[in-house]
Amino acid sequence: MIALQIEQKNFAEDAQPLFKNFGLKVEKGEVLAVLGPSGVGKSTLLRLISGIDRQFSGSLAIDGQTVDKSAPCGFVFQDPRLLPWCTSAQNLSAVVPGIEKETILKLLSLVGLDANVSEHYPHQLSGGMQRRLALARALAVNSTLLLLDEPFISLDSKLVSTLHETFSEIIEDTKITAILVTHSAEDVAALADRVLILSGRPAVTRHEITLKNQRRPRSTKEILENLSQIKGTQSDGGTDD
């Protein structure tokens, strides 16, 4: 579904490239995680795929189309980025004008929010509810391709576990293609099919791991087994978590 080839990506002409001769492919229905230290280029990859950043030499195809011809990606950022003056329903209609109320309620239900939340403002929602609403907004934009940039950062472990379950169920129900950028091996162990562990500058794929346990809402045992598989790469500096 996604084929990205970066010949070179710089932020300044005289800077060392962030990426050089770097390729990334994601199959339809796959959940790919990108793990690595801060500054390695994880979030930049998402911005390139989404078309937010087009300043690179190389090529990008989504379902065989260039990014300017493909549908916008659903994007979940590190913070919810909700419009504070808009209700939950209005936050969804802001990105999809004309979206029907029935569709809004279905999306809220899909992410575990009650129908009455549609009339609440962001300040009336808990942190976890705001993250769920941000996910619903991303799914409203594109229900087939989801980009996730540290979606669980700064949340307590109990809430993260609950959101992992929500994401797992949505991924399983919708068969969505997703790329998860994270510094947390726990996120990867719970959600991903495959993980790329990046390091260096220009960034390289130090490890590529296909997780042993089939993706679905995974048991605690399966998550721990996946985590052990991922953590086995840490000894050579593959991650910072």
PDB file of C-alpha atoms in Angstrom:
ATOM      1  CA  MET A   1       0.000   0.000   0.000  1.00  0.00           C
ATOM      2  CA  ILE A   2       2.884   2.382   0.812  1.00  0.00           C
ATOM      3  CA  ALA A   3       6.197   2.556  -1.030  1.00  0.00           C
ATOM      4  CA  LEU A   4       8.579   5.294   0.090  1.00  0.00           C
ATOM      5  CA  GLN A   5      12.074   5.717  -1.309  1.00  0.00           C
ATOM      6  CA  ILE A   6      14.153   8.568   0.104  1.00  0.00           C
ATOM      7  CA  GLU A   7      17.232   9.397  -1.914  1.00  0.00           C
ATOM      8  CA  GLN A   8      18.016  12.195   0.526  1.00  0.00           C
ATOM      9  CA  LYS A   9      16.277  14.243   3.207  1.00  0.00           C
ATOM     10  CA  ASN A  10      17.957  17.286   4.728  1.00  0.00           C
ATOM     11  CA  PHE A  11      16.733  20.103   6.930  1.00  0.00           C
ATOM     12  CA  ALA A  12      19.499  22.426   5.766  1.00  0.00           C
ATOM     13  CA  GLU A  13      21.757  22.325   2.740  1.00  0.00           C
ATOM     14  CA  ASP A  14      24.932  22.039   4.794  1.00  0.00           C
ATOM     15  CA  ALA A  15      23.529  19.579   7.385  1.00  0.00           C
ATOM     16  CA  GLN A  16      24.209  15.890   7.471  1.00  0.00           C
ATOM     17  CA  PRO A  17      21.235  14.109   5.818  1.00  0.00           C
ATOM     18  CA  LEU A  18      18.565  12.745   8.113  1.00  0.00           C
ATOM     19  CA  PHE A  19      17.882  10.001   5.542  1.00  0.00           C
ATOM     20  CA  LYS A  20      19.904   8.862   2.553  1.00  0.00           C
ATOM     21  CA  ASN A  21      19.069   5.912   0.273  1.00  0.00           C
ATOM     22  CA  PHE A  22      16.361   4.781   2.697  1.00  0.00           C
ATOM     23  CA  GLY A  23      13.407   2.642   1.650  1.00  0.00           C
ATOM     24  CA  LEU A  24      10.151   1.789   3.410  1.00  0.00           C
ATOM     25  CA  LYS A  25       7.320  -0.489   2.300  1.00  0.00           C
ATOM     26  CA  VAL A  26       4.077  -1.225   4.130  1.00  0.00           C
ATOM     27  CA  GLU A  27       1.576  -3.814   2.951  1.00  0.00           C
ATOM     28  CA  LYS A  28      -2.158  -3.258   2.946  1.00  0.00           C
ATOM     29  CA  GLY A  29      -3.652  -4.173   6.328  1.00  0.00           C
ATOM     30  CA  GLU A  30      -0.263  -4.219   8.045  1.00  0.00           C
ATOM     31  CA  VAL A  31       0.578  -2.421  11.275  1.00  0.00           C
ATOM     32  CA  LEU A  32       4.180  -1.277  11.083  1.00  0.00           C
ATOM     33  CA  ALA A  33       5.919   0.238  14.101  1.00  0.00           C
ATOM     34  CA  VAL A  34       8.956   2.496  13.836  1.00  0.00           C
ATOM     35  CA  LEU A  35      11.079   2.485  16.966  1.00  0.00           C
ATOM     36  CA  GLY A  36      14.227   4.421  17.767  1.00  0.00           C
ATOM     37  CA  PRO A  37      15.837   7.253  19.723  1.00  0.00           C
ATOM     38  CA  SER A  38      14.636  10.854  19.663  1.00  0.00           C
ATOM     39  CA  GLY A  39      15.831  12.746  16.618  1.00  0.00           C
ATOM     40  CA  VAL A  40      16.421   9.700  14.443  1.00  0.00           C
ATOM     41  CA  GLY A  41      13.659  10.740  12.024  1.00  0.00           C
ATOM     42  CA  LYS A  42      10.614   8.722  13.100  1.00  0.00           C
ATOM     43  CA  SER A  43       8.155  11.621  13.012  1.00  0.00           C
ATOM     44  CA  THR A  44       9.712  12.940   9.802  1.00  0.00           C
ATOM     45  CA  LEU A  45       8.813   9.665   8.104  1.00  0.00           C
ATOM     46  CA  LEU A  46       5.163  10.213   8.988  1.00  0.00           C
ATOM     47  CA  ARG A  47       5.232  13.784   7.733  1.00  0.00           C
ATOM     48  CA  LEU A  48       6.721  12.623   4.436  1.00  0.00           C
ATOM     49  CA  ILE A  49       4.126   9.866   4.000  1.00  0.00           C
ATOM     50  CA  SER A  50       1.261  12.209   4.876  1.00  0.00           C
ATOM     51  CA  GLY A  51       2.464  14.852   2.436  1.00  0.00           C
ATOM     52  CA  ILE A  52       2.868  17.447   5.178  1.00  0.00           C
ATOM     53  CA  ASP A  53       6.565  17.559   4.283  1.00  0.00           C
ATOM     54  CA  ARG A  54       7.398  17.214   0.592  1.00  0.00           C
ATOM     55  CA  GLN A  55      10.933  18.582   0.762  1.00  0.00           C
ATOM     56  CA  PHE A  56      12.929  15.468  -0.095  1.00  0.00           C
ATOM     57  CA  SER A  57      14.408  13.776  -3.116  1.00  0.00           C
ATOM     58  CA  GLY A  58      12.883  10.409  -3.887  1.00  0.00           C
ATOM     59  CA  SER A  59       9.455   8.933  -4.466  1.00  0.00           C
ATOM     60  CA  LEU A  60       6.285   8.058  -2.555  1.00  0.00           C
ATOM     61  CA  ALA A  61       3.324   6.001  -3.723  1.00  0.00           C
ATOM     62  CA  ILE A  62       0.169   5.142  -1.781  1.00  0.00           C
ATOM     63  CA  ASP A  63      -1.913   2.463  -3.478  1.00  0.00           C
ATOM     64  CA  GLY A  64       0.116   3.140  -6.599  1.00  0.00           C
ATOM     65  CA  GLN A  65      -0.676   6.866  -6.615  1.00  0.00           C
ATOM     66  CA  THR A  66       1.509   9.838  -5.818  1.00  0.00           C
ATOM     67  CA  VAL A  67       0.702  11.585  -2.557  1.00  0.00           C
ATOM     68  CA  ASP A  68      -0.911  14.583  -4.303  1.00  0.00           C
ATOM     69  CA  LYS A  69      -3.456  12.244  -5.912  1.00  0.00           C
ATOM     70  CA  SER A  70      -4.145   9.973  -2.927  1.00  0.00           C
ATOM     71  CA  ALA A  71      -6.642  10.583  -0.148  1.00  0.00           C
ATOM     72  CA  PRO A  72      -5.376  12.394   2.967  1.00  0.00           C
ATOM     73  CA  CYS A  73      -4.041  10.106   5.688  1.00  0.00           C
ATOM     74  CA  GLY A  74      -5.672   9.871   9.090  1.00  0.00           C
ATOM     75  CA  PHE A  75      -3.112  11.366  11.470  1.00  0.00           C
ATOM     76  CA  VAL A  76      -2.981  11.026  15.269  1.00  0.00           C
ATOM     77  CA  PHE A  77      -0.435  13.428  16.766  1.00  0.00           C
ATOM     78  CA  GLN A  78       1.489  13.362  20.054  1.00  0.00           C
ATOM     79  CA  ASP A  79      -1.183  15.567  21.632  1.00  0.00           C
ATOM     80  CA  PRO A  80      -4.888  15.583  20.695  1.00  0.00           C
ATOM     81  CA  ARG A  81      -4.791  19.022  18.967  1.00  0.00           C
ATOM     82  CA  LEU A  82      -8.533  19.448  19.375  1.00  0.00           C
ATOM     83  CA  LEU A  83     -10.217  22.763  18.627  1.00  0.00           C
ATOM     84  CA  PRO A  84     -11.173  24.009  22.127  1.00  0.00           C
ATOM     85  CA  TRP A  85     -14.059  26.174  20.890  1.00  0.00           C
ATOM     86  CA  CYS A  86     -15.699  23.218  19.108  1.00  0.00           C
ATOM     87  CA  THR A  87     -17.724  20.341  20.460  1.00  0.00           C
ATOM     88  CA  SER A  88     -16.607  16.785  19.780  1.00  0.00           C
ATOM     89  CA  ALA A  89     -18.963  16.564  16.805  1.00  0.00           C
ATOM     90  CA  GLN A  90     -17.722  19.898  15.481  1.00  0.00           C
ATOM     91  CA  ASN A  91     -14.115  18.714  15.779  1.00  0.00           C
ATOM     92  CA  LEU A  92     -14.964  15.883  13.400  1.00  0.00           C
ATOM     93  CA  SER A  93     -16.953  18.058  11.002  1.00  0.00           C
ATOM     94  CA  ALA A  94     -14.068  20.554  10.932  1.00  0.00           C
ATOM     95  CA  VAL A  95     -11.910  17.984   9.107  1.00  0.00           C
ATOM     96  CA  VAL A  96     -14.756  16.369   7.132  1.00  0.00           C
ATOM     97  CA  PRO A  97     -17.290  19.071   6.217  1.00  0.00           C
ATOM     98  CA  GLY A  98     -20.746  17.655   5.739  1.00  0.00           C
ATOM     99  CA  ILE A  99     -20.112  14.511   7.765  1.00  0.00           C
ATOM    100  CA  GLU A 100     -23.440  13.064   8.873  1.00  0.00           C
ATOM    101  CA  LYS A 101     -24.390  12.909  12.523  1.00  0.00           C
ATOM    102  CA  GLU A 102     -24.945   9.162  12.250  1.00  0.00           C
ATOM    103  CA  THR A 103     -21.370   8.727  11.023  1.00  0.00           C
ATOM    104  CA  ILE A 104     -20.072  10.879  13.888  1.00  0.00           C
ATOM    105  CA  LEU A 105     -21.893   8.742  16.433  1.00  0.00           C
ATOM    106  CA  LYS A 106     -20.584   5.541  14.826  1.00  0.00           C
ATOM    107  CA  LEU A 107     -17.019   6.840  14.983  1.00  0.00           C
ATOM    108  CA  LEU A 108     -17.403   7.877  18.617  1.00  0.00           C
ATOM    109  CA  SER A 109     -18.790   4.443  19.438  1.00  0.00           C
ATOM    110  CA  LEU A 110     -15.929   2.778  17.564  1.00  0.00           C
ATOM    111  CA  VAL A 111     -13.370   4.516  19.792  1.00  0.00           C
ATOM    112  CA  GLY A 112     -15.342   3.820  22.974  1.00  0.00           C
ATOM    113  CA  LEU A 113     -17.108   7.152  23.499  1.00  0.00           C
ATOM    114  CA  ASP A 114     -20.803   7.565  24.330  1.00  0.00           C
ATOM    115  CA  ALA A 115     -23.136   9.466  22.031  1.00  0.00           C
ATOM    116  CA  ASN A 116     -23.590  12.306  24.546  1.00  0.00           C
ATOM    117  CA  VAL A 117     -19.877  13.104  24.222  1.00  0.00           C
ATOM    118  CA  SER A 118     -20.662  14.553  20.791  1.00  0.00           C
ATOM    119  CA  GLU A 119     -21.928  17.735  22.448  1.00  0.00           C
ATOM    120  CA  HIS A 120     -19.069  18.069  24.933  1.00  0.00           C
ATOM    121  CA  TYR A 121     -16.162  20.455  24.519  1.00  0.00           C
ATOM    122  CA  PRO A 122     -12.562  19.252  24.876  1.00  0.00           C
ATOM    123  CA  HIS A 123     -12.171  20.809  28.342  1.00  0.00           C
ATOM    124  CA  GLN A 124     -15.074  18.643  29.508  1.00  0.00           C
ATOM    125  CA  LEU A 125     -13.246  15.451  28.502  1.00  0.00           C
ATOM    126  CA  SER A 126     -10.572  13.526  30.352  1.00  0.00           C
ATOM    127  CA  GLY A 127      -7.145  13.087  28.791  1.00  0.00           C
ATOM    128  CA  GLY A 128      -8.018   9.574  27.663  1.00  0.00           C
ATOM    129  CA  MET A 129     -11.298  10.722  26.130  1.00  0.00           C
ATOM    130  CA  GLN A 130      -9.475  13.466  24.249  1.00  0.00           C
ATOM    131  CA  ARG A 131      -7.086  10.881  22.793  1.00  0.00           C
ATOM    132  CA  ARG A 132     -10.052   8.756  21.736  1.00  0.00           C
ATOM    133  CA  LEU A 133     -11.687  11.749  20.079  1.00  0.00           C
ATOM    134  CA  ALA A 134      -8.450  12.514  18.230  1.00  0.00           C
ATOM    135  CA  LEU A 135      -8.472   8.923  16.949  1.00  0.00           C
ATOM    136  CA  ALA A 136     -12.111   9.262  15.835  1.00  0.00           C
ATOM    137  CA  ARG A 137     -11.177  12.434  13.962  1.00  0.00           C
ATOM    138  CA  ALA A 138      -8.309  10.658  12.194  1.00  0.00           C
ATOM    139  CA  LEU A 139     -10.596   7.782  11.205  1.00  0.00           C
ATOM    140  CA  ALA A 140     -13.125  10.297   9.863  1.00  0.00           C
ATOM    141  CA  VAL A 141     -10.431  11.620   7.522  1.00  0.00           C
ATOM    142  CA  ASN A 142      -9.277   8.181   6.361  1.00  0.00           C
ATOM    143  CA  SER A 143     -10.562   4.841   7.598  1.00  0.00           C
ATOM    144  CA  THR A 144      -8.000   2.827   5.609  1.00  0.00           C
ATOM    145  CA  LEU A 145      -4.637   4.468   6.420  1.00  0.00           C
ATOM    146  CA  LEU A 146      -3.692   5.709   9.871  1.00  0.00           C
ATOM    147  CA  LEU A 147      -0.459   7.417  10.945  1.00  0.00           C
ATOM    148  CA  LEU A 148       0.215   7.480  14.687  1.00  0.00           C
ATOM    149  CA  ASP A 149       2.899   9.745  16.145  1.00  0.00           C
ATOM    150  CA  GLU A 150       3.572   8.817  19.790  1.00  0.00           C
ATOM    151  CA  PRO A 151      -0.185   8.593  20.519  1.00  0.00           C
ATOM    152  CA  PHE A 152       0.269   7.299  24.085  1.00  0.00           C
ATOM    153  CA  ILE A 153       3.009   9.641  25.256  1.00  0.00           C
ATOM    154  CA  SER A 154       2.633  11.271  28.712  1.00  0.00           C
ATOM    155  CA  LEU A 155      -0.215   8.962  29.747  1.00  0.00           C
ATOM    156  CA  ASP A 156      -0.218   6.742  32.824  1.00  0.00           C
ATOM    157  CA  SER A 157       0.313   3.023  32.315  1.00  0.00           C
ATOM    158  CA  LYS A 158      -3.267   2.015  33.144  1.00  0.00           C
ATOM    159  CA  LEU A 159      -4.702   4.398  30.557  1.00  0.00           C
ATOM    160  CA  VAL A 160      -2.132   3.296  27.985  1.00  0.00           C
ATOM    161  CA  SER A 161      -3.164  -0.327  28.506  1.00  0.00           C
ATOM    162  CA  THR A 162      -6.823   0.597  27.984  1.00  0.00           C
ATOM    163  CA  LEU A 163      -6.028   2.547  24.819  1.00  0.00           C
ATOM    164  CA  HIS A 164      -3.908  -0.326  23.520  1.00  0.00           C
ATOM    165  CA  GLU A 165      -7.010  -2.521  23.760  1.00  0.00           C
ATOM    166  CA  THR A 166      -9.112   0.077  21.936  1.00  0.00           C
ATOM    167  CA  PHE A 167      -6.570   0.440  19.136  1.00  0.00           C
ATOM    168  CA  SER A 168      -6.187  -3.336  18.821  1.00  0.00           C
ATOM    169  CA  GLU A 169      -9.925  -3.828  18.482  1.00  0.00           C
ATOM    170  CA  ILE A 170     -10.252  -1.058  15.899  1.00  0.00           C
ATOM    171  CA  ILE A 171      -7.338  -2.378  13.855  1.00  0.00           C
ATOM    172  CA  GLU A 172      -8.799  -5.885  13.932  1.00  0.00           C
ATOM    173  CA  ASP A 173     -12.347  -4.743  13.068  1.00  0.00           C
ATOM    174  CA  THR A 174     -11.429  -2.315  10.281  1.00  0.00           C
ATOM    175  CA  LYS A 175      -8.333  -4.063   8.803  1.00  0.00           C
ATOM    176  CA  ILE A 176      -6.784  -0.609   8.572  1.00  0.00           C
ATOM    177  CA  THR A 177      -3.194  -0.065   7.497  1.00  0.00           C
ATOM    178  CA  ALA A 178      -1.249   1.793  10.185  1.00  0.00           C
ATOM    179  CA  ILE A 179       2.219   3.137  10.897  1.00  0.00           C
ATOM    180  CA  LEU A 180       2.973   3.651  14.569  1.00  0.00           C
ATOM    181  CA  VAL A 181       5.906   5.855  15.549  1.00  0.00           C
ATOM    182  CA  THR A 182       6.959   5.385  19.151  1.00  0.00           C
ATOM    183  CA  HIS A 183       9.874   5.224  21.571  1.00  0.00           C
ATOM    184  CA  SER A 184       8.045   2.552  23.588  1.00  0.00           C
ATOM    185  CA  ALA A 185       8.670  -1.142  22.986  1.00  0.00           C
ATOM    186  CA  GLU A 186       5.481  -1.818  24.961  1.00  0.00           C
ATOM    187  CA  ASP A 187       3.403  -0.020  22.305  1.00  0.00           C
ATOM    188  CA  VAL A 188       5.015  -2.131  19.612  1.00  0.00           C
ATOM    189  CA  ALA A 189       4.549  -5.400  21.492  1.00  0.00           C
ATOM    190  CA  ALA A 190       0.837  -4.745  21.934  1.00  0.00           C
ATOM    191  CA  LEU A 191      -0.074  -3.419  18.501  1.00  0.00           C
ATOM    192  CA  ALA A 192       2.350  -4.088  15.643  1.00  0.00           C
ATOM    193  CA  ASP A 193       2.883  -6.850  13.097  1.00  0.00           C
ATOM    194  CA  ARG A 194       6.378  -5.704  12.209  1.00  0.00           C
ATOM    195  CA  VAL A 195       8.851  -3.218  13.642  1.00  0.00           C
ATOM    196  CA  LEU A 196      11.732  -1.248  12.179  1.00  0.00           C
ATOM    197  CA  ILE A 197      14.346  -0.133  14.696  1.00  0.00           C
ATOM    198  CA  LEU A 198      16.215   2.906  13.431  1.00  0.00           C
ATOM    199  CA  SER A 199      19.491   4.435  14.505  1.00  0.00           C
ATOM    200  CA  GLY A 200      22.261   6.695  13.266  1.00  0.00           C
ATOM    201  CA  ARG A 201      22.429   9.666  10.944  1.00  0.00           C
ATOM    202  CA  PRO A 202      21.674   9.227   8.161  1.00  0.00           C
ATOM    203  CA  ALA A 203      19.161   6.845   9.720  1.00  0.00           C
ATOM    204  CA  VAL A 204      19.411   3.170   8.904  1.00  0.00           C
ATOM    205  CA  THR A 205      17.246   0.195   9.802  1.00  0.00           C
ATOM    206  CA  ARG A 206      19.337  -1.503  12.468  1.00  0.00           C
ATOM    207  CA  HIS A 207      16.777  -4.263  12.943  1.00  0.00           C
ATOM    208  CA  GLU A 208      13.594  -5.390  11.216  1.00  0.00           C
ATOM    209  CA  ILE A 209      11.478  -7.765  13.290  1.00  0.00           C
ATOM    210  CA  THR A 210       8.298  -9.619  12.412  1.00  0.00           C
ATOM    211  CA  LEU A 211       6.585 -10.285  15.715  1.00  0.00           C
ATOM    212  CA  LYS A 212       5.865 -13.931  16.469  1.00  0.00           C
ATOM    213  CA  ASN A 213       2.381 -13.612  17.903  1.00  0.00           C
ATOM    214  CA  GLN A 214      -0.493 -13.024  15.510  1.00  0.00           C
ATOM    215  CA  ARG A 215      -1.932  -9.543  15.751  1.00  0.00           C
ATOM    216  CA  ARG A 216      -5.323  -9.274  17.418  1.00  0.00           C
ATOM    217  CA  PRO A 217      -6.157  -8.053  20.902  1.00  0.00           C
ATOM    218  CA  ARG A 218      -3.159  -9.876  22.408  1.00  0.00           C
ATOM    219  CA  SER A 219      -3.001 -11.587  25.761  1.00  0.00           C
ATOM    220  CA  THR A 220      -0.629 -10.362  28.445  1.00  0.00           C
ATOM    221  CA  LYS A 221       1.543 -13.422  27.814  1.00  0.00           C
ATOM    222  CA  GLU A 222       1.768 -12.701  24.082  1.00  0.00           C
ATOM    223  CA  ILE A 223       2.630  -9.048  24.707  1.00  0.00           C
ATOM    224  CA  LEU A 224       5.413 -10.080  27.098  1.00  0.00           C
ATOM    225  CA  GLU A 225       6.761 -12.567  24.551  1.00  0.00           C
ATOM    226  CA  ASN A 226       6.773  -9.861  21.880  1.00  0.00           C
ATOM    227  CA  LEU A 227       8.411  -7.446  24.283  1.00  0.00           C
ATOM    228  CA  SER A 228      11.183  -9.945  24.990  1.00  0.00           C
ATOM    229  CA  GLN A 229      11.710 -10.368  21.254  1.00  0.00           C
ATOM    230  CA  ILE A 230      12.039  -6.588  20.809  1.00  0.00           C
ATOM    231  CA  LYS A 231      14.139  -5.989  23.917  1.00  0.00           C
ATOM    232  CA  GLY A 232      16.651  -8.527  22.632  1.00  0.00           C
ATOM    233  CA  THR A 233      17.862  -5.878  20.169  1.00  0.00           C
ATOM    234  CA  GLN A 234      18.634  -3.262  22.826  1.00  0.00           C
ATOM    235  CA  SER A 235      22.110  -4.467  23.641  1.00  0.00           C
ATOM    236  CA  ASP A 236      23.500  -2.946  20.432  1.00  0.00           C
ATOM    237  CA  GLY A 237      21.846   0.424  20.836  1.00  0.00           C
ATOM    238  CA  GLY A 238      18.778  -0.251  18.717  1.00  0.00           C
ATOM    239  CA  THR A 239      16.362   1.685  20.943  1.00  0.00           C
ATOM    240  CA  ASP A 240      16.414   4.266  23.664  1.00  0.00           C
ATOM    241  CA  ASP A 241      13.501   2.882  25.680  1.00  0.00           C
TER     242      ASP A 241
END
